[in-house]
Amino acid sequence: VSDLVREPRNYEAVLQAIANNRHTVTEIASHTGIPTSSLAPYLTRLREMKLIERRVAATVRPSERQISKRGRYHLLDSYLRFYFRFIEPNLELIELGRTDMLWERIGEQFRAFIGMTAFEELCRQWILARARAGQLPFSPEMVGSHWDKDVQIDVVAVNWREKAILLGECKWGVDVVRRPVVRELVEKAPLVVPGSDWQVHYAFFARGGFTDAARSEGEVVKARFVDLATLDADLRRA
């Protein structure tokens, strides 16, 4: 960053704030000390450099997306995600030559790191790949996630014209997914679906697979179940 912009300290502070889960303009301003009225040029330039992206919940109507105040900023560059999560907080260990301790800390946190970043994004990519192959019950106009003060959904695909929506849950843990996970997502649907006349579809993604009870529960709503091997194979073909 320092080679590409003026005031690199401010840009790096913004990146660090976002890496530390400060995703809104207010949160970033509070973390960096940069006034909210002065943040826009930094955020715009970092977006142009493809280092960050602005996300709006997939359930926000297309006509409202550009002006929505619910936008959140996320690191787009995978290297920066890794750097700010594992390297920047442990620079003293590296200077002391304690790479053994650094690798130990990375090992303790890496599974959670993948779950919160790469896995959910791969699941959304799977939805897009299935859509391009004509293997979804509708063609999404938007694929992303949903969040508000009441509920968060990992994967959401929406077609506003057809009034169709897909809700997806991602589980990166090593344990198999059980029936309550399926029930919980179905129970969240009324809080997310834009209207009672919408078609609602479900998908579940899990590293550890699913119990027979979970699959039986999902069959009631014709849910799709995608384990890690299937996800990998489908994305490789795509």
XYZ file of C-alpha atoms in Angstrom:
238
model
C 0.000 0.000 0.000
C 2.781 2.431 0.916
C 4.101 2.264 -2.677
C 0.757 3.130 -4.252
C -0.768 5.945 -2.198
C -0.003 9.071 -0.241
C -0.597 9.001 3.490
C 0.007 5.225 3.672
C -0.370 5.288 7.459
C -4.058 6.185 7.161
C -4.694 3.539 4.517
C -2.989 0.901 6.616
C -5.011 1.991 9.651
C -8.226 1.533 7.668
C -7.153 -1.931 6.516
C -6.224 -2.893 10.062
C -9.575 -1.683 11.375
C -11.494 -3.742 8.823
C -9.319 -6.776 9.546
C -10.230 -6.389 13.214
C -13.960 -6.680 12.509
C -14.696 -2.966 12.245
C -16.898 -3.103 9.173
C -19.079 0.013 9.250
C -17.942 3.572 8.572
C -18.619 4.509 12.185
C -16.599 1.567 13.517
C -13.685 2.242 11.165
C -13.624 5.922 12.097
C -13.648 5.098 15.809
C -10.786 2.590 15.434
C -8.568 4.761 13.229
C -9.319 8.205 14.624
C -10.109 9.430 11.097
C -13.351 11.469 11.091
C -16.255 9.802 9.309
C -16.482 12.827 7.002
C -12.897 12.172 5.842
C -13.054 8.402 5.371
C -14.690 8.249 1.935
C -11.524 8.942 -0.151
C -9.591 6.189 1.653
C -12.395 3.653 1.269
C -12.905 4.568 -2.387
C -9.205 4.223 -3.217
C -8.896 0.890 -1.414
C -11.911 -0.393 -3.342
C -10.334 0.754 -6.613
C -7.194 -1.174 -5.644
C -9.320 -4.303 -5.057
C -8.106 -4.544 -1.468
C -11.535 -4.109 0.122
C -15.140 -4.426 -0.958
C -18.409 -2.930 0.244
C -21.091 -5.492 0.971
C -24.794 -4.875 1.360
C -27.136 -7.576 2.617
C -28.491 -9.596 -0.305
C -32.011 -8.972 0.964
C -31.767 -5.211 0.363
C -33.803 -4.334 -2.722
C -31.784 -3.484 -5.866
C -33.120 0.076 -5.978
C -31.807 0.676 -2.448
C -28.401 -0.992 -2.612
C -26.325 2.034 -3.647
C -27.804 4.313 -0.992
C -28.207 1.743 1.771
C -26.639 2.712 5.085
C -26.252 -0.981 5.947
C -23.106 -1.361 3.861
C -20.135 -3.092 5.454
C -16.511 -3.138 4.345
C -14.497 -6.360 4.159
C -10.969 -7.232 3.115
C -11.017 -8.636 -0.399
C -7.342 -9.582 -0.562
C -6.689 -13.017 0.973
C -3.057 -12.210 1.776
C -4.087 -9.168 3.806
C -6.644 -11.216 5.723
C -3.919 -13.664 6.704
C -1.387 -10.938 7.438
C -3.595 -8.934 9.789
C -4.954 -12.035 11.526
C -1.681 -13.858 12.151
C 1.429 -11.883 11.183
C 0.867 -8.259 12.243
C -0.171 -9.134 15.840
C 2.874 -11.407 16.214
C 5.678 -9.330 14.720
C 7.623 -9.449 17.995
C 7.690 -13.260 17.860
C 9.098 -13.095 14.334
C 11.749 -10.568 15.396
C 12.746 -12.899 18.250
C 12.991 -15.815 15.856
C 10.158 -17.635 17.666
C 8.541 -18.942 14.507
C 7.739 -22.165 16.356
C 5.422 -20.246 18.682
C 3.940 -18.357 15.732
C 3.084 -21.586 13.916
C 1.518 -22.907 17.102
C -0.747 -19.864 17.329
C -1.646 -20.107 13.657
C -2.530 -23.765 14.133
C -4.836 -22.939 17.046
C -6.806 -20.342 15.111
C -6.553 -21.387 11.480
C -9.680 -23.557 11.359
C -11.848 -20.742 12.698
C -10.158 -18.313 10.291
C -11.042 -20.497 7.290
C -14.604 -20.917 8.522
C -15.190 -17.176 8.844
C -13.596 -16.232 5.537
C -12.865 -18.741 2.794
C -15.478 -21.422 3.460
C -18.510 -19.133 3.389
C -17.236 -17.470 0.238
C -16.716 -20.850 -1.441
C -20.283 -21.798 -0.563
C -21.547 -18.642 -2.229
C -19.366 -19.449 -5.250
C -20.983 -22.900 -5.359
C -24.413 -21.253 -5.557
C -23.248 -19.101 -8.472
C -21.721 -22.098 -10.246
C -24.924 -24.130 -9.852
C -26.934 -21.182 -11.157
C -24.750 -20.852 -14.264
C -25.196 -24.583 -14.878
C -28.983 -24.227 -14.605
C -29.071 -26.494 -11.569
C -30.895 -24.237 -9.136
C -34.701 -23.900 -8.901
C -34.332 -20.240 -9.946
C -31.700 -17.924 -11.385
C -30.337 -15.559 -8.690
C -30.029 -11.848 -9.356
C -27.974 -11.457 -6.177
C -25.848 -13.830 -4.094
C -24.467 -12.764 -0.740
C -25.467 -12.989 2.899
C -27.935 -11.370 5.283
C -27.467 -9.575 8.572
C -29.473 -7.341 10.833
C -29.898 -6.885 14.569
C -32.013 -10.038 14.854
C -30.538 -12.648 12.528
C -27.594 -13.520 10.316
C -27.668 -15.897 7.326
C -24.400 -17.119 5.787
C -25.625 -17.582 2.212
C -28.543 -15.842 0.509
C -29.524 -15.919 -3.166
C -32.431 -13.790 -4.392
C -34.494 -13.300 -7.531
C -36.766 -10.311 -6.972
C -38.800 -10.739 -10.146
C -39.610 -14.374 -9.481
C -39.973 -13.784 -5.730
C -37.614 -16.650 -4.973
C -34.955 -16.839 -2.257
C -32.419 -19.432 -1.089
C -31.093 -19.445 2.463
C -27.904 -21.324 3.283
C -26.049 -22.327 6.440
C -22.282 -23.026 6.482
C -20.576 -25.208 9.095
C -16.796 -25.573 8.989
C -16.499 -27.559 12.238
C -15.353 -31.171 12.220
C -18.592 -32.439 13.794
C -21.467 -33.655 11.650
C -24.427 -31.312 11.306
C -27.467 -32.456 13.261
C -31.193 -31.855 12.978
C -31.365 -28.687 15.162
C -29.183 -26.799 12.663
C -31.707 -27.494 9.923
C -34.643 -26.530 12.098
C -32.990 -23.312 13.221
C -32.460 -22.057 9.667
C -36.042 -22.876 8.664
C -37.317 -21.052 11.753
C -35.260 -17.970 10.809
C -36.828 -17.754 7.352
C -39.838 -15.570 8.283
C -37.413 -12.962 9.673
C -35.555 -12.759 6.352
C -37.920 -13.552 3.463
C -39.290 -10.319 1.927
C -42.903 -11.560 1.681
C -45.268 -14.408 2.489
C -45.820 -15.111 -1.233
C -42.150 -15.946 -1.852
C -40.709 -19.360 -2.712
C -38.112 -20.334 -0.102
C -35.311 -22.836 -0.741
C -32.584 -24.062 1.588
C -28.999 -25.292 1.324
C -26.644 -26.640 3.982
C -22.867 -26.810 3.633
C -20.734 -28.789 6.065
C -17.159 -29.929 6.298
C -18.121 -32.792 8.610
C -21.196 -34.014 6.731
C -24.728 -34.520 8.009
C -26.601 -36.985 10.189
C -29.455 -38.998 8.719
C -31.819 -37.094 11.020
C -30.621 -33.776 9.610
C -31.142 -34.988 6.056
C -34.630 -36.259 6.925
C -35.524 -32.904 8.440
C -34.217 -31.146 5.325
C -36.217 -33.340 2.976
C -39.394 -31.746 4.338
C -38.353 -28.415 2.777
C -36.445 -30.033 -0.122
C -33.128 -28.686 1.145
C -29.816 -29.306 -0.597
C -26.988 -30.853 1.415
C -23.423 -30.186 0.264
C -20.457 -31.795 1.994
C -16.845 -30.700 1.493
C -16.054 -33.341 -1.144
C -19.085 -32.345 -3.208
C -18.302 -28.650 -2.862
C -14.732 -29.197 -4.007
C -15.658 -31.434 -6.941
C -18.408 -29.130 -8.186
C -16.223 -26.013 -8.006
C -13.370 -27.765 -9.792
C -15.722 -28.714 -12.641
C -17.052 -25.173 -12.779
